[in-house]
């Protein structure tokens, strides 16, 4: 049993994470960042939940780059094969659920 105060979590580096659970190969991790990630495609699906802050999510749909601003409480679901990159606007805390070892 553990209670995690996400607003208190901060990593020494961008995209540093606290592992919360691994349920049969599906991981749940809390990330802190103040810098963009990199364009990538996950090994499977991904659920990306903004817990604190604002994140611009860039993604490609049918080869066309698109953008959505995600605020606290918003969820981005990346289906298999969705190329995407997250750009925080200042500090952000994000809950990510994905296959273990995914990029």
The first five atom37 places (N, CA, C, CB, O) and aatype in JSON, in Angstrom:
{
  "aatype": [20, 20, 20, 20, 20, 20, 20, 20, 20, 20, 20, 20, 20, 20, 20, 20, 20, 20, 20, 20, 20, 20, 20, 20, 20, 20, 20, 20, 20, 20, 20, 20, 20, 20, 20, 20, 20, 20, 20, 20, 20, 20, 20, 20, 20, 20, 20, 20, 20, 20, 20, 20, 20, 20, 20, 20, 20, 20, 20, 20, 20, 20, 20, 20, 20, 20, 20, 20, 20, 20, 20, 20, 20, 20, 20, 20, 20, 20, 20, 20, 20, 20, 20, 20, 20, 20, 20, 20, 20, 20, 20, 20, 20, 20, 20, 20, 20, 20, 20, 20, 20, 20, 20],
  "atom_mask": [
    [1, 1, 1, 1, 1],
    [1, 1, 1, 1, 1],
    [1, 1, 1, 1, 1],
    [1, 1, 1, 1, 1],
    [1, 1, 1, 1, 1],
    [1, 1, 1, 1, 1],
    [1, 1, 1, 1, 1],
    [1, 1, 1, 1, 1],
    [1, 1, 1, 1, 1],
    [1, 1, 1, 1, 1],
    [1, 1, 1, 1, 1],
    [1, 1, 1, 1, 1],
    [1, 1, 1, 1, 1],
    [1, 1, 1, 1, 1],
    [1, 1, 1, 1, 1],
    [1, 1, 1, 1, 1],
    [1, 1, 1, 1, 1],
    [1, 1, 1, 1, 1],
    [1, 1, 1, 1, 1],
    [1, 1, 1, 1, 1],
    [1, 1, 1, 1, 1],
    [1, 1, 1, 1, 1],
    [1, 1, 1, 1, 1],
    [1, 1, 1, 1, 1],
    [1, 1, 1, 1, 1],
    [1, 1, 1, 1, 1],
    [1, 1, 1, 1, 1],
    [1, 1, 1, 1, 1],
    [1, 1, 1, 1, 1],
    [1, 1, 1, 1, 1],
    [1, 1, 1, 1, 1],
    [1, 1, 1, 1, 1],
    [1, 1, 1, 1, 1],
    [1, 1, 1, 1, 1],
    [1, 1, 1, 1, 1],
    [1, 1, 1, 1, 1],
    [1, 1, 1, 1, 1],
    [1, 1, 1, 1, 1],
    [1, 1, 1, 1, 1],
    [1, 1, 1, 1, 1],
    [1, 1, 1, 1, 1],
    [1, 1, 1, 1, 1],
    [1, 1, 1, 1, 1],
    [1, 1, 1, 1, 1],
    [1, 1, 1, 1, 1],
    [1, 1, 1, 1, 1],
    [1, 1, 1, 1, 1],
    [1, 1, 1, 1, 1],
    [1, 1, 1, 1, 1],
    [1, 1, 1, 1, 1],
    [1, 1, 1, 1, 1],
    [1, 1, 1, 1, 1],
    [1, 1, 1, 1, 1],
    [1, 1, 1, 1, 1],
    [1, 1, 1, 1, 1],
    [1, 1, 1, 1, 1],
    [1, 1, 1, 1, 1],
    [1, 1, 1, 1, 1],
    [1, 1, 1, 1, 1],
    [1, 1, 1, 1, 1],
    [1, 1, 1, 1, 1],
    [1, 1, 1, 1, 1],
    [1, 1, 1, 1, 1],
    [1, 1, 1, 1, 1],
    [1, 1, 1, 1, 1],
    [1, 1, 1, 1, 1],
    [1, 1, 1, 1, 1],
    [1, 1, 1, 1, 1],
    [1, 1, 1, 1, 1],
    [1, 1, 1, 1, 1],
    [1, 1, 1, 1, 1],
    [1, 1, 1, 1, 1],
    [1, 1, 1, 1, 1],
    [1, 1, 1, 1, 1],
    [1, 1, 1, 1, 1],
    [1, 1, 1, 1, 1],
    [1, 1, 1, 1, 1],
    [1, 1, 1, 1, 1],
    [1, 1, 1, 1, 1],
    [1, 1, 1, 1, 1],
    [1, 1, 1, 1, 1],
    [1, 1, 1, 1, 1],
    [1, 1, 1, 1, 1],
    [1, 1, 1, 1, 1],
    [1, 1, 1, 1, 1],
    [1, 1, 1, 1, 1],
    [1, 1, 1, 1, 1],
    [1, 1, 1, 1, 1],
    [1, 1, 1, 1, 1],
    [1, 1, 1, 1, 1],
    [1, 1, 1, 1, 1],
    [1, 1, 1, 1, 1],
    [1, 1, 1, 1, 1],
    [1, 1, 1, 1, 1],
    [1, 1, 1, 1, 1],
    [1, 1, 1, 1, 1],
    [1, 1, 1, 1, 1],
    [1, 1, 1, 1, 1],
    [1, 1, 1, 1, 1],
    [1, 1, 1, 1, 1],
    [1, 1, 1, 1, 1],
    [1, 1, 1, 1, 1],
    [1, 1, 1, 1, 1]
  ],
  "atom_positions": [
    [[0.85, -1.17, 0.0], [0.0, 0.0, 0.0], [0.89, 1.23, 0.0], [-0.97, 0.0, 1.22], [1.89, 1.29, 0.72]],
    [[0.54, 2.19, -0.8], [1.32, 3.43, -0.86], [0.41, 4.56, -1.31], [2.54, 3.28, -1.82], [-0.43, 4.39, -2.19]],
    [[0.59, 5.72, -0.7], [-0.09, 6.93, -1.15], [0.97, 7.82, -1.78], [-0.83, 7.67, 0.05], [2.02, 8.08, -1.18]],
    [[0.7, 8.27, -2.98], [1.66, 9.1, -3.72], [1.05, 10.47, -3.94], [2.05, 8.44, -5.09], [-0.03, 10.59, -4.53]],
    [[1.72, 11.48, -3.47], [1.28, 12.87, -3.68], [1.97, 13.37, -4.94], [1.61, 13.79, -2.43], [3.11, 13.83, -4.89]],
    [[1.28, 13.27, -6.07], [1.91, 13.56, -7.35], [2.45, 14.99, -7.44], [0.94, 13.33, -8.47], [3.48, 15.21, -8.07]],
    [[1.78, 15.96, -6.83], [2.25, 17.35, -6.9], [3.57, 17.55, -6.17], [1.21, 18.28, -6.32], [4.26, 18.53, -6.42]],
    [[3.93, 16.63, -5.28], [5.19, 16.73, -4.55], [6.35, 16.04, -5.26], [5.02, 16.15, -3.16], [7.5, 16.21, -4.88]],
    [[6.04, 15.25, -6.3], [7.09, 14.5, -6.99], [7.87, 15.39, -7.94], [6.48, 13.32, -7.76], [7.3, 16.14, -8.73]],
    [[9.18, 15.3, -7.85], [10.06, 16.01, -8.78], [11.3, 15.15, -8.99], [10.45, 17.43, -8.25], [11.84, 14.59, -8.04]],
    [[11.72, 15.05, -10.22], [12.89, 14.27, -10.57], [14.09, 15.19, -10.76], [12.64, 13.44, -11.84], [13.93, 16.4, -10.96]],
    [[15.28, 14.62, -10.69], [16.51, 15.4, -10.91], [16.71, 15.7, -12.39], [17.72, 14.64, -10.37], [17.51, 16.56, -12.75]],
    [[15.97, 14.98, -13.25], [16.13, 15.19, -14.69], [14.76, 15.1, -15.36], [17.11, 14.14, -15.32], [13.82, 14.49, -14.84]],
    [[14.66, 15.72, -16.51], [13.42, 15.68, -17.28], [13.05, 14.24, -17.61], [13.54, 16.52, -18.57], [13.91, 13.45, -17.99]],
    [[11.8, 13.91, -17.47], [11.21, 12.61, -17.74], [11.65, 11.54, -16.75], [11.55, 12.17, -19.12], [11.43, 10.35, -16.98]],
    [[12.26, 11.96, -15.64], [12.54, 11.02, -14.57], [11.22, 10.48, -14.05], [13.37, 11.68, -13.42], [10.2, 11.17, -14.1]],
    [[11.23, 9.24, -13.55], [9.96, 8.61, -13.18], [10.04, 7.85, -11.87], [9.51, 7.68, -14.26], [11.1, 7.38, -11.44]],
    [[8.88, 7.74, -11.25], [8.68, 6.88, -10.09], [7.79, 5.74, -10.56], [8.04, 7.67, -8.86], [6.67, 5.96, -11.01]],
    [[8.3, 4.53, -10.45], [7.49, 3.36, -10.81], [6.46, 3.12, -9.73], [8.38, 2.1, -11.02], [6.78, 3.09, -8.54]],
    [[5.22, 2.95, -10.14], [4.12, 2.73, -9.2], [3.69, 1.27, -9.21], [2.92, 3.64, -9.53], [3.53, 0.66, -8.15]],
    [[3.52, 0.71, -10.39], [3.06, -0.68, -10.46], [3.48, -1.31, -11.79], [1.53, -0.76, -10.3], [3.67, -0.63, -12.79]],
    [[3.61, -2.63, -11.74], [3.81, -3.44, -12.94], [2.81, -4.58, -12.83], [5.32, -3.95, -13.09], [2.99, -5.5, -12.03]],
    [[1.77, -4.5, -13.65], [0.7, -5.5, -13.59], [0.76, -6.35, -14.85], [-0.69, -4.81, -13.45], [0.23, -5.99, -15.9]],
    [[1.42, -7.5, -14.71], [1.53, -8.43, -15.84], [2.12, -7.77, -17.08], [0.17, -9.02, -16.17], [1.63, -7.98, -18.19]],
    [[3.18, -6.98, -16.89], [3.87, -6.36, -18.02], [3.34, -5.01, -18.44], [3.81, -7.26, -19.17], [3.85, -4.42, -19.39]],
    [[2.34, -4.5, -17.76], [1.81, -3.15, -18.01], [2.26, -2.27, -16.85], [0.23, -3.15, -18.17], [1.9, -2.52, -15.7]],
    [[3.06, -1.25, -17.15], [3.59, -0.4, -16.09], [2.79, 0.88, -15.93], [5.05, -0.07, -16.37], [2.22, 1.41, -16.88]],
    [[2.77, 1.35, -14.69], [2.2, 2.65, -14.36], [3.32, 3.43, -13.7], [0.93, 2.52, -13.41], [3.88, 3.01, -12.68]],
    [[3.65, 4.6, -14.28], [4.76, 5.39, -13.77], [4.36, 6.87, -13.71], [6.02, 5.2, -14.64], [3.63, 7.37, -14.57]],
    [[4.86, 7.54, -12.69], [4.66, 8.98, -12.53], [5.92, 9.68, -13.03], [4.36, 9.36, -11.03], [7.02, 9.42, -12.55]],
    [[5.74, 10.56, -14.01], [6.87, 11.29, -14.59], [6.81, 12.76, -14.21], [6.89, 11.15, -16.13], [5.73, 13.33, -14.07]],
    [[7.98, 13.36, -14.04], [8.11, 14.81, -13.89], [8.96, 15.28, -15.05], [8.76, 15.21, -12.49], [9.93, 14.62, -15.43]],
    [[8.61, 16.42, -15.62], [9.43, 16.97, -16.7], [9.2, 18.46, -16.84], [9.13, 16.27, -18.01], [8.17, 19.01, -16.44]],
    [[10.17, 19.1, -17.42], [10.05, 20.5, -17.83], [10.64, 20.68, -19.23], [10.75, 21.45, -16.81], [10.87, 21.81, -19.68]],
    [[10.88, 19.56, -19.92], [11.45, 19.59, -21.27], [10.69, 18.6, -22.16], [12.97, 19.24, -21.23], [10.11, 17.63, -21.67]],
    [[10.7, 18.84, -23.47], [10.03, 17.92, -24.39], [10.67, 16.54, -24.36], [10.07, 18.49, -25.82], [11.83, 16.38, -23.98]],
    [[9.9, 15.54, -24.78], [10.41, 14.19, -24.93], [11.0, 14.09, -26.34], [9.28, 13.11, -24.7], [11.66, 15.03, -26.77]],
    [[10.8, 13.02, -27.05], [11.25, 12.86, -28.43], [10.13, 12.17, -29.2], [12.59, 12.04, -28.51], [9.32, 11.45, -28.62]],
    [[10.1, 12.39, -30.5], [9.12, 11.69, -31.32], [9.34, 10.2, -31.15], [9.22, 12.11, -32.82], [10.48, 9.73, -31.2]],
    [[8.26, 9.45, -30.94], [8.38, 8.01, -30.76], [7.06, 7.3, -31.02], [8.88, 7.69, -29.35], [6.0, 7.92, -31.06]],
    [[7.16, 5.99, -31.18], [6.02, 5.09, -31.27], [6.22, 4.05, -30.19], [5.88, 4.43, -32.71], [7.27, 3.41, -30.13]],
    [[5.24, 3.88, -29.33], [5.35, 2.92, -28.23], [5.25, 1.48, -28.73], [4.26, 3.19, -27.18], [4.76, 1.21, -29.82]],
    [[5.72, 0.57, -27.88], [5.56, -0.86, -28.13], [4.2, -1.27, -27.59], [6.72, -1.69, -27.46], [4.11, -1.94, -26.56]],
    [[3.16, -0.87, -28.27], [1.79, -1.13, -27.81], [1.07, 0.18, -27.57], [1.8, -1.98, -26.52], [1.43, 1.21, -28.13]],
    [[0.03, 0.11, -26.75], [-0.79, 1.28, -26.46], [-0.2, 2.07, -25.29], [-2.24, 0.87, -26.15], [0.61, 1.55, -24.53]],
    [[-0.61, 3.33, -25.17], [-0.17, 4.18, -24.05], [-1.33, 5.06, -23.59], [1.05, 5.06, -24.46], [-2.07, 5.61, -24.4]],
    [[-1.46, 5.18, -22.28], [-2.39, 6.12, -21.68], [-1.54, 7.16, -20.96], [-3.42, 5.41, -20.7], [-0.72, 6.82, -20.12]],
    [[-1.74, 8.43, -21.3], [-0.92, 9.55, -20.84], [-1.86, 10.54, -20.16], [-0.14, 10.24, -22.04], [-2.69, 11.16, -20.81]],
    [[-1.73, 10.68, -18.83], [-2.65, 11.5, -18.04], [-1.9, 12.67, -17.42], [-3.34, 10.65, -16.93], [-0.94, 12.47, -16.68]],
    [[-2.31, 13.89, -17.73], [-1.69, 15.08, -17.14], [-2.27, 15.27, -15.74], [-1.92, 16.35, -18.03], [-3.46, 15.55, -15.58]],
    [[-1.41, 15.11, -14.73], [-1.84, 15.28, -13.34], [-1.64, 16.71, -12.86], [-1.08, 14.31, -12.44], [-2.36, 17.18, -11.98]],
    [[-0.63, 17.39, -13.43], [-0.31, 18.75, -13.01], [0.42, 19.44, -14.15], [0.56, 18.75, -11.7], [1.38, 18.88, -14.69]],
    [[-0.02, 20.62, -14.52], [0.64, 21.38, -15.57], [-0.13, 21.34, -16.88], [2.03, 20.85, -15.79], [-1.28, 20.92, -16.94]],
    [[0.56, 21.78, -17.94], [0.0, 21.83, -19.29], [1.02, 21.21, -20.24], [-0.35, 23.31, -19.71], [2.21, 21.5, -20.16]],
    [[0.53, 20.36, -21.13], [1.4, 19.67, -22.08], [0.81, 19.81, -23.47], [1.59, 18.17, -21.69], [-0.37, 19.53, -23.68]],
    [[1.63, 20.25, -24.43], [1.2, 20.21, -25.83], [1.6, 18.85, -26.37], [1.84, 21.39, -26.67], [2.79, 18.5, -26.37]],
    [[0.62, 18.08, -26.83], [0.89, 16.77, -27.4], [0.83, 16.89, -28.91], [-0.12, 15.7, -26.87], [-0.21, 17.24, -29.49]],
    [[1.95, 16.6, -29.54], [2.02, 16.57, -31.0], [1.91, 15.11, -31.42], [3.34, 17.24, -31.54], [2.51, 14.24, -30.79]],
    [[1.15, 14.85, -32.47], [0.97, 13.48, -32.93], [0.7, 13.49, -34.43], [-0.18, 12.78, -32.18], [0.29, 14.49, -35.0]],
    [[0.95, 12.36, -35.04], [0.72, 12.23, -36.48], [-0.46, 11.32, -36.72], [1.98, 11.69, -37.2], [-0.55, 10.22, -36.18]],
    [[-1.37, 11.83, -37.54], [-2.55, 11.08, -37.93], [-2.59, 11.02, -39.44], [-3.85, 11.72, -37.34], [-2.71, 12.06, -40.09]],
    [[-2.49, 9.83, -40.01], [-2.4, 9.66, -41.47], [-1.23, 10.47, -42.04], [-3.73, 10.09, -42.15], [-1.33, 11.03, -43.13]],
    [[-0.12, 10.52, -41.3], [1.07, 11.21, -41.76], [1.05, 12.72, -41.57], [1.28, 10.92, -43.17], [2.03, 13.39, -41.9]],
    [[-0.05, 13.26, -41.05], [-0.18, 14.7, -40.87], [0.0, 15.05, -39.4], [-1.56, 15.2, -41.38], [-0.67, 14.49, -38.53]],
    [[0.94, 15.98, -39.13], [1.2, 16.39, -37.75], [0.04, 17.23, -37.22], [2.52, 17.18, -37.66], [-0.44, 18.15, -37.87]],
    [[-0.39, 16.88, -36.01], [-1.46, 17.61, -35.34], [-1.03, 17.92, -33.92], [-2.78, 16.8, -35.36], [-0.01, 17.42, -33.45]],
    [[-1.8, 18.75, -33.24], [-1.44, 19.18, -31.9], [-2.69, 19.32, -31.04], [-0.67, 20.52, -31.95], [-3.76, 19.7, -31.51]],
    [[-2.52, 18.99, -29.74], [-3.6, 19.19, -28.78], [-2.98, 19.66, -27.47], [-4.44, 17.87, -28.57], [-1.96, 19.12, -27.03]],
    [[-3.59, 20.68, -26.85], [-3.14, 21.15, -25.55], [-3.86, 20.33, -24.48], [-3.41, 22.68, -25.37], [-5.09, 20.26, -24.46]],
    [[-3.07, 19.71, -23.61], [-3.62, 18.9, -22.52], [-3.41, 19.63, -21.21], [-2.97, 17.49, -22.49], [-2.3, 20.06, -20.91]],
    [[-4.46, 19.78, -20.44], [-4.4, 20.43, -19.14], [-4.62, 19.4, -18.05], [-5.44, 21.58, -19.04], [-4.92, 18.24, -18.33]],
    [[-4.46, 19.82, -16.8], [-4.63, 18.92, -15.67], [-5.94, 18.15, -15.79], [-4.58, 19.72, -14.34], [-7.02, 18.74, -15.95]],
    [[-5.83, 16.84, -15.7], [-7.0, 15.97, -15.8], [-7.25, 15.42, -17.18], [-8.2, 16.71, -15.36], [-8.05, 14.5, -17.34]],
    [[-6.58, 15.96, -18.2], [-6.78, 15.48, -19.57], [-5.99, 14.2, -19.82], [-6.38, 16.56, -20.58], [-4.93, 13.97, -19.23]],
    [[-6.53, 13.37, -20.71], [-5.94, 12.07, -21.03], [-5.71, 11.98, -22.54], [-6.85, 10.91, -20.53], [-6.59, 12.29, -23.33]],
    [[-4.5, 11.53, -22.91], [-4.17, 11.25, -24.31], [-3.99, 9.75, -24.43], [-2.86, 12.03, -24.78], [-3.2, 9.16, -23.69]],
    [[-4.71, 9.13, -25.35], [-4.58, 7.7, -25.6], [-3.87, 7.51, -26.93], [-5.97, 6.99, -25.6], [-4.37, 7.95, -27.97]],
    [[-2.71, 6.87, -26.9], [-1.97, 6.58, -28.12], [-2.22, 5.12, -28.49], [-0.44, 6.86, -27.94], [-1.76, 4.21, -27.81]],
    [[-2.96, 4.92, -29.55], [-3.21, 3.56, -30.02], [-1.93, 3.0, -30.64], [-4.39, 3.52, -31.05], [-0.96, 3.73, -30.85]],
    [[-1.92, 1.73, -30.92], [-0.74, 1.09, -31.5], [-0.35, 1.81, -32.79], [-1.0, -0.42, -31.78], [-1.18, 2.01, -33.67]],
    [[0.93, 2.2, -32.87], [1.46, 2.85, -34.07], [1.34, 4.36, -34.09], [0.77, 2.32, -35.24], [1.76, 4.98, -35.07]],
    [[0.79, 4.97, -33.04], [0.64, 6.43, -33.02], [1.98, 7.1, -32.7], [-0.43, 6.86, -31.99], [2.5, 6.95, -31.59]],
    [[2.52, 7.82, -33.66], [3.77, 8.57, -33.43], [3.4, 9.87, -32.72], [4.53, 8.86, -34.79], [2.49, 10.58, -33.13]],
    [[4.13, 10.19, -31.63], [3.77, 11.35, -30.83], [4.97, 11.86, -30.03], [2.62, 11.02, -29.89], [5.97, 11.17, -29.87]],
    [[4.82, 13.1, -29.54], [5.84, 13.71, -28.68], [5.14, 14.71, -27.76], [6.96, 14.41, -29.53], [4.25, 15.45, -28.19]],
    [[5.55, 14.73, -26.5], [4.96, 15.64, -25.51], [5.88, 16.82, -25.26], [4.67, 14.89, -24.19], [7.09, 16.65, -25.06]],
    [[5.32, 18.03, -25.28], [6.04, 19.26, -25.0], [5.38, 19.97, -23.81], [6.07, 20.2, -26.25], [4.35, 20.62, -23.98]],
    [[5.95, 19.84, -22.61], [5.35, 20.53, -21.46], [5.53, 22.04, -21.58], [5.97, 20.02, -20.14], [6.49, 22.52, -22.18]],
    [[4.6, 22.75, -21.01], [4.68, 24.22, -20.92], [5.02, 24.52, -19.47], [3.32, 24.94, -21.37], [4.12, 24.72, -18.64]],
    [[6.32, 24.56, -19.15], [6.76, 24.66, -17.76], [6.83, 23.26, -17.18], [5.8, 25.56, -16.93], [7.0, 22.29, -17.91]],
    [[6.7, 23.15, -15.86], [6.76, 21.85, -15.2], [5.44, 21.1, -15.39], [7.06, 22.02, -13.71], [4.36, 21.68, -15.41]],
    [[5.57, 19.77, -15.52], [4.37, 18.93, -15.63], [4.63, 17.6, -14.93], [3.98, 18.71, -17.12], [5.75, 17.1, -14.88]],
    [[3.55, 17.04, -14.4], [3.58, 15.71, -13.81], [2.57, 14.87, -14.56], [3.27, 15.74, -12.26], [1.41, 15.26, -14.73]],
    [[3.03, 13.71, -15.01], [2.24, 12.9, -15.93], [2.23, 11.46, -15.47], [2.8, 13.01, -17.35], [3.27, 10.91, -15.09]],
    [[1.07, 10.84, -15.5], [0.93, 9.42, -15.22], [0.9, 8.7, -16.56], [-0.35, 9.12, -14.37], [0.08, 9.02, -17.42]],
    [[1.79, 7.72, -16.74], [1.87, 6.98, -18.0], [1.65, 5.5, -17.72], [3.25, 7.22, -18.7], [2.3, 4.9, -16.85]],
    [[0.71, 4.91, -18.47], [0.42, 3.48, -18.4], [0.75, 2.91, -19.77], [-1.08, 3.19, -17.98], [0.19, 3.33, -20.78]],
    [[1.69, 1.92, -19.8], [2.15, 1.38, -21.07], [2.81, 0.02, -20.85], [3.14, 2.35, -21.75], [3.01, -0.4, -19.71]],
    [[3.14, -0.66, -21.94], [3.85, -1.93, -21.85], [5.22, -1.73, -21.26], [3.96, -2.59, -23.23], [5.9, -0.75, -21.58]],
    [[5.64, -2.64, -20.41], [6.95, -2.6, -19.79], [8.05, -2.49, -20.85], [7.18, -3.83, -18.91], [8.04, -3.23, -21.84]],
    [[9.0, -1.55, -20.64], [10.12, -1.38, -21.55], [9.81, -0.56, -22.78], [10.61, -2.7, -21.97], [10.69, -0.38, -23.62]],
    [[8.6, -0.04, -22.91], [8.25, 0.78, -24.06], [9.06, 2.06, -24.04], [6.75, 1.08, -24.08], [9.48, 2.53, -22.98]],
    [[9.28, 2.63, -25.21], [10.07, 3.85, -25.33], [9.41, 4.99, -24.6], [10.28, 4.23, -26.8], [9.93, 6.1, -24.58]]
  ]
}
